[in-house]
XYZ file of C-alpha atoms in Angstrom:
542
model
C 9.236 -15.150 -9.827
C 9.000 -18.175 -8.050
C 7.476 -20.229 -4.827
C 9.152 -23.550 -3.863
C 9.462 -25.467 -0.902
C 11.633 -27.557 1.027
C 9.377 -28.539 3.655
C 6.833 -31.295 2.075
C 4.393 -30.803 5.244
C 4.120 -26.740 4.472
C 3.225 -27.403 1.154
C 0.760 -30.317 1.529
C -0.797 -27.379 3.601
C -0.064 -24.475 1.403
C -2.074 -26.656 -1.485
C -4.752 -27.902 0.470
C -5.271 -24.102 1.092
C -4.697 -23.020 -2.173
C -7.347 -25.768 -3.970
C -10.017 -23.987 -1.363
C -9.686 -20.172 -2.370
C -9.548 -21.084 -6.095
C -12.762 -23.139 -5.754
C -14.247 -20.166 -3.731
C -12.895 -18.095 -6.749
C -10.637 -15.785 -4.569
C -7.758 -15.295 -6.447
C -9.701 -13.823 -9.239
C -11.639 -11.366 -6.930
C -8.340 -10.441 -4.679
C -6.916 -9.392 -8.302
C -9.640 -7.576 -9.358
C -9.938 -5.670 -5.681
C -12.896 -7.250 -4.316
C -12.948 -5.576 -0.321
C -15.631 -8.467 0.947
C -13.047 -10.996 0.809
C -12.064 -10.619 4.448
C -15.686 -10.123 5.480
C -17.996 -7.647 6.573
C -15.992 -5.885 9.223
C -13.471 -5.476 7.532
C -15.202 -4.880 4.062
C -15.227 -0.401 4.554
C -11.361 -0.112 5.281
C -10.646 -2.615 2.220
C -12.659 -0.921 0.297
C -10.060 2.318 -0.237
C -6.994 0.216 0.604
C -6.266 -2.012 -2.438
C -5.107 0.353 -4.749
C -1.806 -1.294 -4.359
C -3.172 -3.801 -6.871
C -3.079 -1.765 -9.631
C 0.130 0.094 -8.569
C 2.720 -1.861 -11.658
C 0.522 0.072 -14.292
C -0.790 3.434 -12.798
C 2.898 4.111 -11.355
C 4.073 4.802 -14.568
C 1.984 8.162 -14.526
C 4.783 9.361 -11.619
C 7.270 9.084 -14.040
C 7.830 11.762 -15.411
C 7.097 13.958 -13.161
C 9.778 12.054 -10.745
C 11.697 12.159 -13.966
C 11.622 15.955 -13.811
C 12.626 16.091 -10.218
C 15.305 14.246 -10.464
C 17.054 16.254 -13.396
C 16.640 19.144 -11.714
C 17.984 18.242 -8.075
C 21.487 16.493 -10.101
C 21.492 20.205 -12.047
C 21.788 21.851 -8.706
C 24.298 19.281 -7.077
C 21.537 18.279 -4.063
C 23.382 14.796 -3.730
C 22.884 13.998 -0.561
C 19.279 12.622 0.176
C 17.694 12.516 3.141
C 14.120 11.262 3.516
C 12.230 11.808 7.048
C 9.474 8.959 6.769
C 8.192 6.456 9.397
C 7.165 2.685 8.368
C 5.853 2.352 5.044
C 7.222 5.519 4.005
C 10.678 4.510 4.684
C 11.173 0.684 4.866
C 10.713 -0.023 0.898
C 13.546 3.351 0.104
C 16.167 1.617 2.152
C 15.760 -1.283 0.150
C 15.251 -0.392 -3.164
C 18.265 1.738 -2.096
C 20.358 -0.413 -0.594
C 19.801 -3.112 -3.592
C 20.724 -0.114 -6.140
C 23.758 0.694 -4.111
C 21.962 4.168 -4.427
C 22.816 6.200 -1.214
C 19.849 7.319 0.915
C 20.264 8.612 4.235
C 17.007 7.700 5.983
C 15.909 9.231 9.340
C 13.423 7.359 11.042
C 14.048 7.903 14.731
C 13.730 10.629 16.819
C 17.382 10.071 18.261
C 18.523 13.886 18.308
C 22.571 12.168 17.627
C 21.028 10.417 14.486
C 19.029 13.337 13.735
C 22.508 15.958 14.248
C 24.723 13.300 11.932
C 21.975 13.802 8.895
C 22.044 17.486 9.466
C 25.591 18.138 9.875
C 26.516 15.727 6.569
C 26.808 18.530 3.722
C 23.732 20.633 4.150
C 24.468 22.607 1.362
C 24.121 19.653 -0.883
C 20.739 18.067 1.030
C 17.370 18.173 -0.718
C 15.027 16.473 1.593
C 11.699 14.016 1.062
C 9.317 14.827 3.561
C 6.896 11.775 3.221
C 3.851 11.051 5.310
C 0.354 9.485 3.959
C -1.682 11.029 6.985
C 0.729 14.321 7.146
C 0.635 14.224 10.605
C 3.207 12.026 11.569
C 5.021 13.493 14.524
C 8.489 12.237 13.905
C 8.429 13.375 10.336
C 6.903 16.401 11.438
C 9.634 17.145 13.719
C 12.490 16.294 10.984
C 10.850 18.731 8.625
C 10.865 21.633 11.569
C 14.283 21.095 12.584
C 15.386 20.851 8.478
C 13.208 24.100 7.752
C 15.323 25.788 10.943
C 18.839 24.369 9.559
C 18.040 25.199 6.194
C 16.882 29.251 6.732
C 20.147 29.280 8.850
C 22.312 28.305 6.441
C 20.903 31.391 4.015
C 19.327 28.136 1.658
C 15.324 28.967 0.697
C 13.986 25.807 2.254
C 11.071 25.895 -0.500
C 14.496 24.887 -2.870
C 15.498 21.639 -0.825
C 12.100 20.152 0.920
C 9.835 17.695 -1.724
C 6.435 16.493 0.409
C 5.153 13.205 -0.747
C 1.858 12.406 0.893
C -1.873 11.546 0.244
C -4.292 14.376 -1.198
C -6.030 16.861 1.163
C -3.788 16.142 3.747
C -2.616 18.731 6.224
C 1.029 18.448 5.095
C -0.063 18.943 1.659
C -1.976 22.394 2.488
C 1.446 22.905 4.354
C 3.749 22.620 1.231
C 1.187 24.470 -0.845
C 2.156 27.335 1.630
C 5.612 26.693 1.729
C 5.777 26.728 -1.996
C 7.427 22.997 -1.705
C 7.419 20.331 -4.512
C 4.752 17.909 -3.862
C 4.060 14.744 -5.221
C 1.034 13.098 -4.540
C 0.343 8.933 -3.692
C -2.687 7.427 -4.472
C -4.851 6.810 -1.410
C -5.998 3.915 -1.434
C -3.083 2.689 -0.689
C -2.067 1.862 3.181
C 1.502 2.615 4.397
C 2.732 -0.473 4.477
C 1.412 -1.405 1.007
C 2.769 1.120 -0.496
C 6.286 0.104 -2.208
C 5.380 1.089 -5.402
C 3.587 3.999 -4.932
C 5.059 7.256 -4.862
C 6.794 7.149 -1.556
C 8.733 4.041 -2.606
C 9.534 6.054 -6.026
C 10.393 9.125 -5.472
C 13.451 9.371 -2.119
C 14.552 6.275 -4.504
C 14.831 7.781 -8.089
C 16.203 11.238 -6.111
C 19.400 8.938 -4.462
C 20.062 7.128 -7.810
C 18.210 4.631 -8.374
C 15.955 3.055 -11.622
C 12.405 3.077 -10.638
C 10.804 2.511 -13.855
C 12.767 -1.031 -13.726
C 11.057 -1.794 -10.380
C 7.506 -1.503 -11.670
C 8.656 -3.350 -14.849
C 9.679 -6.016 -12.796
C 6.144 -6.003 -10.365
C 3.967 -5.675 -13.979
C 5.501 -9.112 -15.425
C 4.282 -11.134 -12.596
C 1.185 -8.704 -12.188
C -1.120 -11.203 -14.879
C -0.314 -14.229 -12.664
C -2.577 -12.576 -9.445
C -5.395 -14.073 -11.149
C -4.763 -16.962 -11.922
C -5.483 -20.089 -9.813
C -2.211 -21.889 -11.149
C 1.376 -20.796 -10.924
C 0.500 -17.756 -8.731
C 3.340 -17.012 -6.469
C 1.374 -14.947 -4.320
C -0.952 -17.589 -3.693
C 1.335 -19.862 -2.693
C 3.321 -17.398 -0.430
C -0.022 -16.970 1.185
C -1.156 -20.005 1.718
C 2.020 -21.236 3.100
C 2.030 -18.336 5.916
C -1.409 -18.782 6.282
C -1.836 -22.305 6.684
C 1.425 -22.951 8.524
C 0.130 -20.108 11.286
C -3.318 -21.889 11.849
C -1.081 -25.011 12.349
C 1.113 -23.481 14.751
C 3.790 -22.239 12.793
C 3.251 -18.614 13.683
C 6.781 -17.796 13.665
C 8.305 -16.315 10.140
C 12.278 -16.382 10.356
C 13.103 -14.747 7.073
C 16.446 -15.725 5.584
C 18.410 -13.430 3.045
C 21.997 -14.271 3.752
C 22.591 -15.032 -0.186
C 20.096 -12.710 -1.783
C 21.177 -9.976 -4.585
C 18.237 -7.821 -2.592
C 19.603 -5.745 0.323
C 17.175 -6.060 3.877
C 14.131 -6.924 2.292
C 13.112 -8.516 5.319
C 13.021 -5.248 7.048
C 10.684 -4.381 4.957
C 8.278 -7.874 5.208
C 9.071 -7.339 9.130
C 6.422 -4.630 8.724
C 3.965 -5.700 6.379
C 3.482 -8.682 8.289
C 3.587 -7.626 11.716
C 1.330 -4.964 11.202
C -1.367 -6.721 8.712
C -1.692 -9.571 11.114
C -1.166 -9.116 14.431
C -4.393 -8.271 15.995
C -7.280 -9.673 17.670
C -4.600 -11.940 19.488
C -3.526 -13.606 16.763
C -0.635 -13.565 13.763
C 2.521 -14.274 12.143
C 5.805 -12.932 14.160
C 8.370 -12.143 11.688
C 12.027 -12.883 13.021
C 14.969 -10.945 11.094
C 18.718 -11.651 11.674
C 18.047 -14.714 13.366
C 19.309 -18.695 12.398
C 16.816 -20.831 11.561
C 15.925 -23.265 14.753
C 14.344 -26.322 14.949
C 11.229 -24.881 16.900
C 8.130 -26.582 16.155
C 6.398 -22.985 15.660
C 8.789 -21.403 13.429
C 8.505 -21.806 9.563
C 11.755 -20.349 7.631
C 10.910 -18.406 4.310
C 14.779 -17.540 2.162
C 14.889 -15.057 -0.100
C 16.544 -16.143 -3.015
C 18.648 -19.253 -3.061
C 19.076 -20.989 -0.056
C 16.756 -23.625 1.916
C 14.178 -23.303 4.245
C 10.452 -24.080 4.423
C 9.549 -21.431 1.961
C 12.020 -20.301 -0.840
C 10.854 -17.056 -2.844
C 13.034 -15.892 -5.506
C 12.706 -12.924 -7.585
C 13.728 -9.320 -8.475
C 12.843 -6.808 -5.963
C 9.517 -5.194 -7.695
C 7.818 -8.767 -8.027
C 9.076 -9.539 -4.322
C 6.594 -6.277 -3.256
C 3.851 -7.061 -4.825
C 4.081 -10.942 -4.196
C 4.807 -10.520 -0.511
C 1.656 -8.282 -0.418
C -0.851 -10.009 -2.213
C 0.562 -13.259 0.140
C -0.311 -11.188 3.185
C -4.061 -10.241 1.946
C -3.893 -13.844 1.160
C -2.642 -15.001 4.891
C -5.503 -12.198 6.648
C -8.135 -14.343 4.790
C -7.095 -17.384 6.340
C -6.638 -16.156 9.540
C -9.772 -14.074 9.642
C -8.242 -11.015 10.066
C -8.441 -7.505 8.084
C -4.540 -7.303 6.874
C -5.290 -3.469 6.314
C -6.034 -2.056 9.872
C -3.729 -1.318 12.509
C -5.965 -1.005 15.646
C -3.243 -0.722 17.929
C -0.485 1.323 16.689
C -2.684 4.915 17.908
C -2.627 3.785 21.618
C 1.179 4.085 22.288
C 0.674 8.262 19.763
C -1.716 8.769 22.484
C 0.476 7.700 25.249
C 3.041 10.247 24.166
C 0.919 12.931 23.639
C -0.113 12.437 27.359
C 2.824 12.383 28.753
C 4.185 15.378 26.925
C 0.981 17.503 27.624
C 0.778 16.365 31.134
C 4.533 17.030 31.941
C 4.526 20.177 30.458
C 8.126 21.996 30.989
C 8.517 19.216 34.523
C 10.595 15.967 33.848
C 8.695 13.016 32.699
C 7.213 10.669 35.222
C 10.395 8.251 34.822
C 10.085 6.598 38.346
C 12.466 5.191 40.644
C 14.849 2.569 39.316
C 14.785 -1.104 40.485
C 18.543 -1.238 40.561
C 21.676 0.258 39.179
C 24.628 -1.547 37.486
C 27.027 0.429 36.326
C 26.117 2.558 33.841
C 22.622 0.797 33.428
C 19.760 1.606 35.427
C 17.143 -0.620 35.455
C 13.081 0.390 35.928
C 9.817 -2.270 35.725
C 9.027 -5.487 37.818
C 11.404 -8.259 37.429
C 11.192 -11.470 39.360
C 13.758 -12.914 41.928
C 15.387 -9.541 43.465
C 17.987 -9.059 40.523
C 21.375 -7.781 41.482
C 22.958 -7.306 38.175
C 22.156 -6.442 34.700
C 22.842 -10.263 33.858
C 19.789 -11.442 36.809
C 17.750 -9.290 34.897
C 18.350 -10.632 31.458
C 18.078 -14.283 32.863
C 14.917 -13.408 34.433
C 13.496 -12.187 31.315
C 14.720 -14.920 29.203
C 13.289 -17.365 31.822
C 9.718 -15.599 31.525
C 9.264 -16.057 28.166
C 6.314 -18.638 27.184
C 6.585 -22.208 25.630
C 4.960 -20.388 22.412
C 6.578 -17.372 22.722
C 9.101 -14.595 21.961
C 11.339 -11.798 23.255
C 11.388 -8.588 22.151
C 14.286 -5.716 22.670
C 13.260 -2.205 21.325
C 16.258 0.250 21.391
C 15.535 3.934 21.521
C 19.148 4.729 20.254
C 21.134 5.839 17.514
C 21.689 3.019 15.215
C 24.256 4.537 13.407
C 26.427 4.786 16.914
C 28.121 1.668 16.731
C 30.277 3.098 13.699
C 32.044 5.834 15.965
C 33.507 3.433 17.559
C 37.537 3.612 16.781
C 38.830 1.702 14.359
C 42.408 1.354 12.994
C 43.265 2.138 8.964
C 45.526 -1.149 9.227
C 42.390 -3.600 10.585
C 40.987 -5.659 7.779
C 37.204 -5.667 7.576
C 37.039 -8.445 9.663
C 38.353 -6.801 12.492
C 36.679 -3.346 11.902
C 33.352 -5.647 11.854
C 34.110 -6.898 15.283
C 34.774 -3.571 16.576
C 31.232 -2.057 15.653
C 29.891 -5.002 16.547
C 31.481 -5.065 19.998
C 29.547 -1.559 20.133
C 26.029 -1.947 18.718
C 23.273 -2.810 20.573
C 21.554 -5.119 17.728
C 24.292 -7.400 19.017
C 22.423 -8.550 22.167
C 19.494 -10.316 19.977
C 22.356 -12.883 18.924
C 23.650 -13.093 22.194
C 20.363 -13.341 23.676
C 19.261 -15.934 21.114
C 21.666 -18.177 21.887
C 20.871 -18.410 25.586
C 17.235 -19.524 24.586
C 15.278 -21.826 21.821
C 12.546 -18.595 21.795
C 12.818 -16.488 18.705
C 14.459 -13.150 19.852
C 13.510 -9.846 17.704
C 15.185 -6.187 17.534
C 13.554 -3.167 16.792
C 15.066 0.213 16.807
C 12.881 2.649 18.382
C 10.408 4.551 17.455
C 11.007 3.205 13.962
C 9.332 -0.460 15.172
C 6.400 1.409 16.517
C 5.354 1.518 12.966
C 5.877 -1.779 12.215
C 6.465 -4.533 14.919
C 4.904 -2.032 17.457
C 0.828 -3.817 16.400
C 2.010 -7.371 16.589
C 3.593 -6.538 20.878
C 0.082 -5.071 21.184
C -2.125 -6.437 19.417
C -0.562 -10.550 18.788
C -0.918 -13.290 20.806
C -0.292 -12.905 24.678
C 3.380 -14.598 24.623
C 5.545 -11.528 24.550
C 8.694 -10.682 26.622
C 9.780 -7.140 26.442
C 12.744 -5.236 27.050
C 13.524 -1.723 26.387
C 16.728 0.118 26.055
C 16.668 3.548 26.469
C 19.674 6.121 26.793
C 20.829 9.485 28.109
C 21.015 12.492 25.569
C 24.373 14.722 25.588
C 23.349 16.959 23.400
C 19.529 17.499 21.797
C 17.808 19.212 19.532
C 14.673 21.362 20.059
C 11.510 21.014 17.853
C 11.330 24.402 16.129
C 7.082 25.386 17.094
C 7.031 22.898 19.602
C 7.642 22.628 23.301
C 9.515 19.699 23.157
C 13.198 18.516 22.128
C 13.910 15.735 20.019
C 15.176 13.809 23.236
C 11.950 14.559 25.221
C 10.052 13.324 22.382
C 11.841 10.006 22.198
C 11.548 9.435 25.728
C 8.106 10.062 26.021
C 7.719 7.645 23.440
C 9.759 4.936 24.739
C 7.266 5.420 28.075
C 4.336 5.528 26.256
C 4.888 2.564 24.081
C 6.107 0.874 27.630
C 2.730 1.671 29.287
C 0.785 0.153 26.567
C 2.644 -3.172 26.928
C 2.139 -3.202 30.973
C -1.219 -1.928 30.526
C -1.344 -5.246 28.824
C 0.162 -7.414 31.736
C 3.370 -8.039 29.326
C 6.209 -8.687 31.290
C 8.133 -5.396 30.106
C 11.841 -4.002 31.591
C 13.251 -0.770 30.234
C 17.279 -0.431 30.749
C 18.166 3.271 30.682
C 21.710 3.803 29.766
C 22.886 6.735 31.974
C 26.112 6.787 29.525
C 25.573 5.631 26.190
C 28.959 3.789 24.863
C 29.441 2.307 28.265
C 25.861 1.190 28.941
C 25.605 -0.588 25.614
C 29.627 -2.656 26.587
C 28.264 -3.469 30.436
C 24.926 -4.985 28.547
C 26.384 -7.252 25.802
C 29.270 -7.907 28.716
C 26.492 -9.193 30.821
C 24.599 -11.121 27.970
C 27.922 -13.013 27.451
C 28.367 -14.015 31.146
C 24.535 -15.357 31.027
């Protein structure tokens, strides 16, 4: 595992930093779990949240019991595996995964067409992860309803196909006990987004194929070097972000076009986001994006490559490295990495707006305009006419220091309906789904502006990116895409459909940026396929 740099002003910084925190003797007492290191606010949630420390070693207990699960799901042919988690319960999976060339289908949205293509994709073959550290997470919750419903339909004993991972003595725990559902149990003191290498990075990944065991080999050979003052890669991943954010450089564009790891940044999007953006400051991860020549972004590439920061290093080592470098990164920016003070406000939101609605439409309003297939709700300046007015007012309300942000309540899988031809070469079939996802706007957007542009796919970001909008600096630009449902699915025990749900989260989430005074839009797609053309049509013509 390694930390270099291309950039001799980051790490004249990054050492500077480093040289302090060893003389205060923090390297030593990060390693060994000390929870004062980020001071006295923050000392009581530190205190049961660094259990991720030790993870490399006390893993290997989960082993055979994971062992044991996995034996006797390929004995009954359960192939397919689907894991309902949110955040940290689903971001390190899709790596570890994707790397492994392991398939996992992962259903983190609340899209009832993402939600339908998991459930009608061999049932009869699907054993399911239910994972959730509080075990009330309400999108999980909802996939484990609707897979209970599916499952008892199909004449299939859902107690046969459901594994719960989650924390002791949680409700969803005293729910599987009742259910008579395998449960494995993660350690808890470990937070969400820390928690790669606990069981709910483990267990959805040794179920879909892949070799665990390797992973926390991997994270224990660089686990001796957390103590050390010298040659300790988290320490200088930490002191880079750290010390390049208090100079400014407060913009992370991670780079991982020539990586043997598959979307780690995804993952570091999260851990990031989330761990630092709060009390109005923080790092912004970018993901996807070029690297610019901003003077506030810093590039880290993972794996070979050049940028300001180059890590490099099998995927275990890259966990824990990346999160002892955050911890690192909160103590220089005097913040607690392990709180997320924000992320309840837009849960509460929804659960207003669902209560309050009751069986009545939600309170939507009246649109500002509509283009098209696009309708287009929130306070834009100038009088738009068009879709494209309202994308170059956005663009031109973005700060000197700051970012824009498009959140997509859709189906990310979508894009791959679109029709392609047996005779097109990759290339072409590339262009085609391309021509059809809405991920494709960030690039478009990007180019129109020299302000990092991020994409999150709702409500997946709400559990990641969702703290930084909220809780970061003041120097977001919003805009939400949000789409009509043809065909939903109701929440077995609960008065809501999957479609209702999203919605109401897409408005809450909206009324805790406004609430905020953050310029915010949300386009509402009236018809889906031809909403998503007319906007990257428009973005084009900018």
């Amino acid at each position: 595992m390694s930390v270099t740099f291309g950039d001799d002003a980051v790490a004249e910084k990054a050492a500077e930093a480093a040289r302090e925190l060893a003389a205060e003797g923090v390297p030593q007492a990060l390693a060994s779990g000390d929870p004062t290191l980020w001071g006295p606010p923050a000392e009581a949630e530190a205190a049961i949240r660094l259990g991720w420390l030790s993870l490399p070693l006390t893993s290997r207990e989960l082993i055979p019991e994971i062992t044991n699960l996995v034996e006797k799901a390929q004995a009954e042919h359960l192939d397919h595996v689907v894991l309902a988690g949110m955040g940290g319960s689903s971001l390190a999976p899709e790596v570890i995964c994707a790397t492994a060339d392991a398939p996992l289908t992962v259903l983190d949205t609340t899209d009832p067409g993402q939600v339908l293509r998991a459930l009608r994709d061999r049932l009869d073959r699907t054993i399911l992860v239910v994972a959730s550290k509080s075990g009330g997470t309400v999108e999980t919750d909802s996939h484990r309803r609707v897979y209970e419903q599916a499952f008892r339909d199909a004449g299939i004993d859902p107690a046969d196909r459901i594994v719960v991972v989650t924390d002791p003595d949680s409700p969803l725990e005293q729910l599987a006990i009742e259910a008579g559902y395998n449960i494995i149990l993660a350690d808890p003191n470990v937070g969400g987004r820390y928690s790669a290498l606990s069981a709910f990075g483990l267990v959805p990944s040794a179920l879909a194929g892949a070799d665990v065991a390797s992973l926390l080999d991997e994270a224990g050979a660089v686990h001796p070097l957390l103590a050390e003052d010298e040659g300790n890669p988290g320490l200088e991943l930490g002191t880079a972000l750290g010390a390049a954010a208090l100079a400014g450089r407060d913009k992370l564009v991670l780079e991982d076009s020539l990586s043997e790891i598959n979307g780690l940044p995804d993952w570091i999007e999260q851990l990031i986001a989330e761990s630092t953006g709060k009390q109005g400051r923080g790092v912004l991860p970018v993901v996807g994006a070029d690297p610019g020549e901003a003077r506030d972004e810093l590039t880290a590439v993972i794996g070979p490559g050049e940028g300001g920061v180059r890590v490099e290093g099998p995927l275990g080592a890259q966990f824990l490295i990346w999160e002892y470098a955050t911890a690192v990164a909160g103590r220089i920016l005097g913040i607690d990495p392990f709180d997320q003070p924000n992320v309840a406000e837009s849960k509460a939101n929804t659960t207003r707006l669902l209560e309050s609605a009751g069986e009545g439409p939600l309170p939507v309003g009246e649109p500002l305009l509509v283009d098209g297939p696009v309708e287009v709700y929130g306070e834009v300046p100038g009088q738009p006419k068009n879709v494209a007015a309202v994308l170059t007012a956005l663009l031109r309300q973005i700060p000197g220091d700051g970012y824009l942000a498009v959140m997509a309540y859709l189906d990310r899988l979508a894009a791959f309906d679109a029709p392609v031809s047996e005779e097109d070469s990759f290339e072409e079939m590339a262009d085609t789904w391309a021509a059809a996802d809405p991920a494709t706007l960030r690039a478009l957007l990007a180019l129109r502006t020299d302000r990092p542009v991020t994409f999150g796919w709702g409500p997946r970001f709400l559990h990641s990116t969702g703290q930084y909008h909220k809780g970061g600096p003041q120097n977001g630009v919003f805009l939400q895409i949000t789409g009509a449902v043809t065909e939903d699915v109701p929440v077995p025990g609960k008065p809501y459909t999957l479609g209702r749900l999203q919605l109401a989260q897409a408005l809450g989430d909206l009324g805790a940026l406004t609430g905020r005074a953050r310029p915010a839009v949300r386009l509402h797609l009236t018809d889906r396929v031809a909403g998503v053309a007319h906007l990257l049509h428009a973005a084009r013509e900018l």
